[in-house]
CSV table of C-alpha atoms (C1' of nucleotides) in Angstrom, one decimal:
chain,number,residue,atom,x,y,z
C,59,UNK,CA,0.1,206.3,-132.9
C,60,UNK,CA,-3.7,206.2,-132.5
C,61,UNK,CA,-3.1,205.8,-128.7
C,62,UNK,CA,-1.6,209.0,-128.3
C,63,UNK,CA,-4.6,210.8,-130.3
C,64,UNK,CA,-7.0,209.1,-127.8
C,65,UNK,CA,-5.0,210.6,-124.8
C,66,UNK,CA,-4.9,214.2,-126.7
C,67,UNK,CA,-8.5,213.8,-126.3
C,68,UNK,CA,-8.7,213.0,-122.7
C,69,UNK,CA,-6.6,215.7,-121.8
C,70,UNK,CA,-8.8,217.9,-121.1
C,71,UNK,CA,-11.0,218.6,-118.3
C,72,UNK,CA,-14.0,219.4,-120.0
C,73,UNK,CA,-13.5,217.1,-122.9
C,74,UNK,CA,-13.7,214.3,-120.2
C,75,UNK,CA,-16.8,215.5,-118.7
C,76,UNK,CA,-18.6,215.9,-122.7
C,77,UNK,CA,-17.4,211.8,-123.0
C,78,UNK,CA,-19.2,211.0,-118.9
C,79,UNK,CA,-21.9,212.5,-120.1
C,80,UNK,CA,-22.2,210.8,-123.6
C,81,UNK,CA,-21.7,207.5,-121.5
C,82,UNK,CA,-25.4,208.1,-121.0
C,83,UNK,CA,-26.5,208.1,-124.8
C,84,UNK,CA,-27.0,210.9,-127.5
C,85,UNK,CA,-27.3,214.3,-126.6
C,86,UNK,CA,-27.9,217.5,-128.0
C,87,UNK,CA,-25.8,220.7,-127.7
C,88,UNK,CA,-27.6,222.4,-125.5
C,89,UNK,CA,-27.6,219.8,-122.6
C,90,UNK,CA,-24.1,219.9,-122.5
C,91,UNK,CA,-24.5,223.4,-121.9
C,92,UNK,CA,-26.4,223.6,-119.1
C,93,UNK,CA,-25.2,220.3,-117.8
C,94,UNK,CA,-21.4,221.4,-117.8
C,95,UNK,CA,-22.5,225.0,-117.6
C,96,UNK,CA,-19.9,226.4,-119.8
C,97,UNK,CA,-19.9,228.7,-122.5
C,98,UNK,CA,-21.6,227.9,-125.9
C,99,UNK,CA,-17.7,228.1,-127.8
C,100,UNK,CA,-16.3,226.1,-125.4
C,101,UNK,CA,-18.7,223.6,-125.7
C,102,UNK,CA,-18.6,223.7,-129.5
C,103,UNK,CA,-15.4,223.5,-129.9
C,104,UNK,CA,-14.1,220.5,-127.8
C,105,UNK,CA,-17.1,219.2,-129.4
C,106,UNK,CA,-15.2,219.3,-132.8
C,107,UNK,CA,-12.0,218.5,-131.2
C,108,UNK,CA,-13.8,215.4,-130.2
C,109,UNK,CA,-15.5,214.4,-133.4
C,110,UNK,CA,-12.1,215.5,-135.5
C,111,UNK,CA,-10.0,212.4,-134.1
C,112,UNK,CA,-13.5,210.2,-134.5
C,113,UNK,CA,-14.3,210.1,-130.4
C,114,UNK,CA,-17.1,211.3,-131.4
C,115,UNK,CA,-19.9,211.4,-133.8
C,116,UNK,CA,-22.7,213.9,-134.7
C,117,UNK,CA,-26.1,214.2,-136.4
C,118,UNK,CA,-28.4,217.6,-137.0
C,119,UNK,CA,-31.8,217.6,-136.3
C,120,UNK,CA,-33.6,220.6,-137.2
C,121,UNK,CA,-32.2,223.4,-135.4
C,122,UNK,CA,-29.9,220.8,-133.1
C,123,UNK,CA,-27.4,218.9,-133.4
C,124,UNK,CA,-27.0,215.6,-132.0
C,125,UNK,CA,-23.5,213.9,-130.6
C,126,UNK,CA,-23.5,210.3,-129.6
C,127,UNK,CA,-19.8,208.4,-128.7
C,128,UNK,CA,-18.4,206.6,-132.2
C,129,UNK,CA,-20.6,203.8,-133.7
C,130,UNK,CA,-17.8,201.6,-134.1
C,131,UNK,CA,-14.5,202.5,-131.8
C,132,UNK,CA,-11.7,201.1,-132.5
C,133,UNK,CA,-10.5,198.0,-128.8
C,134,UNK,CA,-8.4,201.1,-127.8
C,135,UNK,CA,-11.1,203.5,-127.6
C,136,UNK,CA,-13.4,201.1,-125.7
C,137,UNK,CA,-10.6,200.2,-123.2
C,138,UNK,CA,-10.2,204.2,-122.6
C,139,UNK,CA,-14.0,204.8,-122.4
C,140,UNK,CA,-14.3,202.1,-120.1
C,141,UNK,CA,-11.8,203.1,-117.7
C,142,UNK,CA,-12.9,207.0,-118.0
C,143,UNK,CA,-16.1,205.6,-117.0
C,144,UNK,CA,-14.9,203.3,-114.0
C,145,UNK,CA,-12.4,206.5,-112.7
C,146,UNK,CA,-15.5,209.2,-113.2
C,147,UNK,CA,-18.2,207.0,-111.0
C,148,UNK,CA,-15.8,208.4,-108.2
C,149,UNK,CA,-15.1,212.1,-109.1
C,150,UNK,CA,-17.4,214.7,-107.9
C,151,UNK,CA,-17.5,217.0,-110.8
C,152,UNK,CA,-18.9,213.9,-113.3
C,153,UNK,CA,-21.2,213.1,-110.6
C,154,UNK,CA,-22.7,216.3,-110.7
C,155,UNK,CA,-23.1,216.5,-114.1
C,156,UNK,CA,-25.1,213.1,-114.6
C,157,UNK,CA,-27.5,214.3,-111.9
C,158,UNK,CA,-27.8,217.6,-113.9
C,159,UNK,CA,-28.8,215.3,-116.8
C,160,UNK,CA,-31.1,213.1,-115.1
C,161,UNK,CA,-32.5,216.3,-114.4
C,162,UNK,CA,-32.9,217.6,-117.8
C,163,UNK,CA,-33.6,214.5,-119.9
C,164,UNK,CA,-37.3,213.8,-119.4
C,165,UNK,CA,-37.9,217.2,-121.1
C,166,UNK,CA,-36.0,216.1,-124.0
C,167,UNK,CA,-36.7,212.1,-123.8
C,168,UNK,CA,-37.0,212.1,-128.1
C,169,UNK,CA,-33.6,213.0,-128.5
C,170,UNK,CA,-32.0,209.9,-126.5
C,171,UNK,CA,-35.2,208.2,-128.1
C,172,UNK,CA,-33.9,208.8,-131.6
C,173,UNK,CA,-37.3,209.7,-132.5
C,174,UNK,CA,-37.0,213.6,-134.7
C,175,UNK,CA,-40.8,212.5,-135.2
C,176,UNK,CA,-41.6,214.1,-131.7
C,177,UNK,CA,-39.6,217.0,-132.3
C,178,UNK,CA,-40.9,219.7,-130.7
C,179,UNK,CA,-41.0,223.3,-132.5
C,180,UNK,CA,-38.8,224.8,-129.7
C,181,UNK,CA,-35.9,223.0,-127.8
C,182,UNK,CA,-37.0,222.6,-124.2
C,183,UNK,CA,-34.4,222.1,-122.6
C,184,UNK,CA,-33.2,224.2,-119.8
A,63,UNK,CA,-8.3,217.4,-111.9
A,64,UNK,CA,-6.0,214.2,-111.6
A,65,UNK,CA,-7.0,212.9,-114.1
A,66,UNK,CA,-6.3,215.6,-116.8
A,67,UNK,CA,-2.9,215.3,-115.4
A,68,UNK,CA,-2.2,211.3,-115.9
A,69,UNK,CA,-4.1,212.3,-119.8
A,70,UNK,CA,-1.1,214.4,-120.4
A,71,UNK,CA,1.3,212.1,-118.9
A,72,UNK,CA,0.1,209.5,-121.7
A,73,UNK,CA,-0.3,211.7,-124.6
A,74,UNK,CA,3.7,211.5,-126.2
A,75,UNK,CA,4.5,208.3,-127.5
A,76,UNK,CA,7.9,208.2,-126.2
A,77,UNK,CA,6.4,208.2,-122.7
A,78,UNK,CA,3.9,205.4,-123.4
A,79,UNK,CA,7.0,203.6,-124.4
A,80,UNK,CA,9.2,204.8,-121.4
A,81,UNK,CA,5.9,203.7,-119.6
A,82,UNK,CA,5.3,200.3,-121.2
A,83,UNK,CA,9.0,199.2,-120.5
A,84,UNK,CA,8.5,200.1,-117.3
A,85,UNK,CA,5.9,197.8,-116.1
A,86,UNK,CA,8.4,195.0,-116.8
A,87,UNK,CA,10.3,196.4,-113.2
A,88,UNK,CA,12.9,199.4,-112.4
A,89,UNK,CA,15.3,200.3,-115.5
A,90,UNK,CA,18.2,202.1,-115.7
A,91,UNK,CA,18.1,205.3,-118.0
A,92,UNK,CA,21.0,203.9,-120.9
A,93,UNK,CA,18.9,200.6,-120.8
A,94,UNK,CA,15.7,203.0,-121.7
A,95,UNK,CA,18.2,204.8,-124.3
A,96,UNK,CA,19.2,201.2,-126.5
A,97,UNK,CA,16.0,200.0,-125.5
A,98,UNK,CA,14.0,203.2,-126.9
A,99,UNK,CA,16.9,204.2,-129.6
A,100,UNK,CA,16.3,207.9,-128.6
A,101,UNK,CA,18.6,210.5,-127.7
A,102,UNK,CA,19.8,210.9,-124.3
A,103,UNK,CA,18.3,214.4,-123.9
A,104,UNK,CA,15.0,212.7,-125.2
A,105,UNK,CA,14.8,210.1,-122.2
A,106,UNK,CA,15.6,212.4,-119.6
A,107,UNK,CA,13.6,215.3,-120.3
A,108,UNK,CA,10.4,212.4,-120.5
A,109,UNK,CA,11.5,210.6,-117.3
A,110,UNK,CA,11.4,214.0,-115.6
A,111,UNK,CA,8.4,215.1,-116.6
A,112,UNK,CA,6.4,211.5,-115.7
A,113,UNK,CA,8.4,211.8,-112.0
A,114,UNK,CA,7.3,215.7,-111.4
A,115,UNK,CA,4.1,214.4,-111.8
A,116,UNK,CA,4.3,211.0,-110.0
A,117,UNK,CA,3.9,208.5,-112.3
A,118,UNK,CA,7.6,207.4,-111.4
A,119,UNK,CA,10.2,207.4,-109.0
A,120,UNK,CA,13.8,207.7,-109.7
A,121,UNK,CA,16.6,206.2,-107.5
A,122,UNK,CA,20.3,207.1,-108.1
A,123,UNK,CA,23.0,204.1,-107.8
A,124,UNK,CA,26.2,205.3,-108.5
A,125,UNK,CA,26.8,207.1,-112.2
A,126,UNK,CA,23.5,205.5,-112.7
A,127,UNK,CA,19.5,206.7,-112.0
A,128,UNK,CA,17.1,203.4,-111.7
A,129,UNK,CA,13.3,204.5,-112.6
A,130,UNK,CA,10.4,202.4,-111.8
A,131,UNK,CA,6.6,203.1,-111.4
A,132,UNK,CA,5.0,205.1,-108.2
A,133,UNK,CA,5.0,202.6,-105.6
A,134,UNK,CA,1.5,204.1,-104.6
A,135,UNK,CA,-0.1,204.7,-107.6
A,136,UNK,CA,-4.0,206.3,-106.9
A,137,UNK,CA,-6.6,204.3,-108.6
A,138,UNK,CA,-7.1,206.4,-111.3
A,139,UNK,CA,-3.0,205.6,-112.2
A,140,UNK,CA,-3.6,202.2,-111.7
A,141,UNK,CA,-6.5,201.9,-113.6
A,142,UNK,CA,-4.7,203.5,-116.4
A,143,UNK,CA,-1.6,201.8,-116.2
A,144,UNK,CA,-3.3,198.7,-116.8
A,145,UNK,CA,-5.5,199.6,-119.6
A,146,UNK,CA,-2.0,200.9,-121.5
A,147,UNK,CA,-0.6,197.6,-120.8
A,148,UNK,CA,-3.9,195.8,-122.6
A,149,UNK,CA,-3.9,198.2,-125.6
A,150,UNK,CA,0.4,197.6,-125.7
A,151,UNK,CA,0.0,194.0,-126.1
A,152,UNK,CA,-1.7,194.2,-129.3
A,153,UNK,CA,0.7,197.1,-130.9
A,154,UNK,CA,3.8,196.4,-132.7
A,155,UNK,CA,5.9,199.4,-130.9
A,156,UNK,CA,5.8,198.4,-127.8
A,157,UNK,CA,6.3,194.7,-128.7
A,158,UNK,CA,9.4,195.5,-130.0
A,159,UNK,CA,10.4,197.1,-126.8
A,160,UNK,CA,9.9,194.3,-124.4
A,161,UNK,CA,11.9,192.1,-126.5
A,162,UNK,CA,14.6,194.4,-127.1
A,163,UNK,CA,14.5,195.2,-123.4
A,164,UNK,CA,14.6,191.2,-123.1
A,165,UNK,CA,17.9,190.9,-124.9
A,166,UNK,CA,19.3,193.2,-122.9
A,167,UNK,CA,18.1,192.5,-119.3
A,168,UNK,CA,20.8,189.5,-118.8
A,169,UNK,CA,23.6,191.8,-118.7
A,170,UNK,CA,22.0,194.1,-116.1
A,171,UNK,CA,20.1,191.6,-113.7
A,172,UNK,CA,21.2,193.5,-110.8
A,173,UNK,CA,19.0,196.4,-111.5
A,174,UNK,CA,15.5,194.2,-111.6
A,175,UNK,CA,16.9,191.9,-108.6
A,176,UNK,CA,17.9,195.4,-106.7
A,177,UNK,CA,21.0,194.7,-105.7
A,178,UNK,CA,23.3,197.4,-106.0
A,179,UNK,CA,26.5,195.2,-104.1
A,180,UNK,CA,26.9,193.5,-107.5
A,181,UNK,CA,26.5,196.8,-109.6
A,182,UNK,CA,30.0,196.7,-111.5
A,183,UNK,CA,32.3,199.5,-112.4
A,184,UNK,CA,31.0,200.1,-115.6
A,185,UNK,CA,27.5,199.9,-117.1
A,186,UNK,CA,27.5,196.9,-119.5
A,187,UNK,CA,23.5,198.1,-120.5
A,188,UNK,CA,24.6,198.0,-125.0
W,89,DA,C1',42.7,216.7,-108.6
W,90,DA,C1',41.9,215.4,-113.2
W,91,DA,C1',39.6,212.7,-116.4
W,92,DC,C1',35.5,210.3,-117.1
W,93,DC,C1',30.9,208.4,-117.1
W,94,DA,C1',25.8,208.8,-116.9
W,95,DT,C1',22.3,211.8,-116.3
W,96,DA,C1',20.1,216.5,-115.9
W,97,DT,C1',19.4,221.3,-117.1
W,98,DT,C1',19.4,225.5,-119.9
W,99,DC,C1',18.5,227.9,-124.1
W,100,DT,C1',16.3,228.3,-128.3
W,101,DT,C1',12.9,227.7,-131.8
W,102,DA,C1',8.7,225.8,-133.6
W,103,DT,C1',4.2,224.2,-132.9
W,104,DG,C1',-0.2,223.3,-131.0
W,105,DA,C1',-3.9,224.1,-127.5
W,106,DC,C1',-7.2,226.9,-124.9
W,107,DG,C1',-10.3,230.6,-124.1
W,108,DG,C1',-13.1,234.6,-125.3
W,109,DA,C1',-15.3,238.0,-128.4
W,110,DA,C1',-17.2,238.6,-132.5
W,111,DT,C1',-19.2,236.8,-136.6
W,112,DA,C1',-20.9,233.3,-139.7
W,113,DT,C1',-23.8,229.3,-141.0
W,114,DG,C1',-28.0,226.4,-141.4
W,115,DC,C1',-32.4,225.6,-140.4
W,116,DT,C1',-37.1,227.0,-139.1
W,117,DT,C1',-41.0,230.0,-138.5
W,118,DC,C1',-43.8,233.9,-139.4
Y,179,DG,C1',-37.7,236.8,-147.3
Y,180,DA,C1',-36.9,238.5,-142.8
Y,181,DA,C1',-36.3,237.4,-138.2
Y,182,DG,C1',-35.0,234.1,-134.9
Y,183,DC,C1',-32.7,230.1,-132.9
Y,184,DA,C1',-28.9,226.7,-132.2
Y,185,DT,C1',-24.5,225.7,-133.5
Y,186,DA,C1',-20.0,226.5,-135.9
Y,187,DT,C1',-16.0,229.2,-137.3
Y,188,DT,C1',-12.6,232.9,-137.3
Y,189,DC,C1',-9.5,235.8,-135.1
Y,190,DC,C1',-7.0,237.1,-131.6
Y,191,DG,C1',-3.6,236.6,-127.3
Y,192,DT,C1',-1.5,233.5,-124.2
Y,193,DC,C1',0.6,229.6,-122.5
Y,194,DA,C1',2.5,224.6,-122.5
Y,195,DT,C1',5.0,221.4,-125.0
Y,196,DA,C1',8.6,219.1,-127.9
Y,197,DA,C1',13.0,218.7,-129.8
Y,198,DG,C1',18.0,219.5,-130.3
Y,199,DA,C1',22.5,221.7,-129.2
Y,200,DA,C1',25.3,222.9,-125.8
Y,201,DT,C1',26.5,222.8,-121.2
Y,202,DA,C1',26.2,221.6,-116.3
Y,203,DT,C1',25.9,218.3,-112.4
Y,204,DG,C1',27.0,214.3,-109.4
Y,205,DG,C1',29.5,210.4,-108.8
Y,206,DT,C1',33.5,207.4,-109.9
Y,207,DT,C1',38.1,205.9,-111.1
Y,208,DT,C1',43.0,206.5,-111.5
DNA sequence: AAACCATATTCTTATGACGGAATATGCTTC
DNA sequence: GAAGCATATTCCGTCATAAGAATATGGTTT
């Protein structure tokens, strides 16, 4: 049942926080690290977990790589998403972490701008 | 985090179907077994683990243990709850269910109406 | 109290998930 | 082409889960 892979997905705590935070738009691998503050493995690999089941999907850009939330999710993703998003507006963890984006983004503005044109030698961020 | 826990609750099929017939109203655990055709061990061990963490309640009535959902479900359950129910609709499983559980409701009324004076001396549930 | 019914628990086995350390890959720059 | 950076993968050990078989529990009927 596709249901039940979505939920597999969800079930974890930092998996949730990768999807609040790609609510926002693309981001690259190394926001999420300094955003969630977690290891680089971790990060990585719910990262794959994600893209796997097609949560997720993920584009390299020079030494970067990209993950944005699926192009085309299927009505039972979007229902999920949606509700992830309406539950995380009032969890303090998720809270924290868009701030710590918000933070972050300016210095990285090209990659939610799509635009690998402005790409800077060296990723800024952090 | 709460909400890692509800995930988990929802990632098994047979408990998004134990779920699903649930929103109907308060079933009796044979009516979950013809309902479900799963083993008895199945149904139990699933019921248990959704009431240890509060998705459901369980009342005994005689030979017989009525669940139903958590009468005070946090938002986060009720949020989810309902966007199961939206996704169910649309998926043949669980349509199945409801009209198996349908068929079968007649014969035990007195466990929806909550009436345990006219539970009889045997279950007619199959 | 013995038989009986519906439900729950225990035991076992198999499987998958998570985390961390170490290592590998791909791309870029010098 | 060697060094450097960002990301991915592999290899552990550990723990949670799922399923089925067998057995136990709690309540009822005779």
């Amino acid at each position: 049942m596709e249901l039940v892979k979505i939920y597999e997905c969800l079930c974890d705590p930092t998996r949730l926080r990768l999807l609040n935070v790609l609510a926002q738009g693309p981001v690259c691998v190394c926001h999420f690290q300094d955003v969630l503050g977690e290891p680089q493995v971790k990060i990585s690999k719910h990262l794959a977990y994600l893209r796997e089941r097609g949560l997720v999907e993920s584009e390299r850009q020079g030494n970067w790589v990209i993950y944005e939330l699926a192009a085309k999710p299927s009505r039972e993703l979007q229902a999920n998403l949606a509700c992830l998003q309406e539950c995380a507006q009032r969890i303090p963890v998720f809270k924290r972490d868009l701030a710590r984006l918000k933070k972050i983004e300016p210095s990285c503005a090209w990659v939610r701008a799509g635009d690998p044109g402005k790409a800077p030698g060296q990723c800024r961020c952090g």
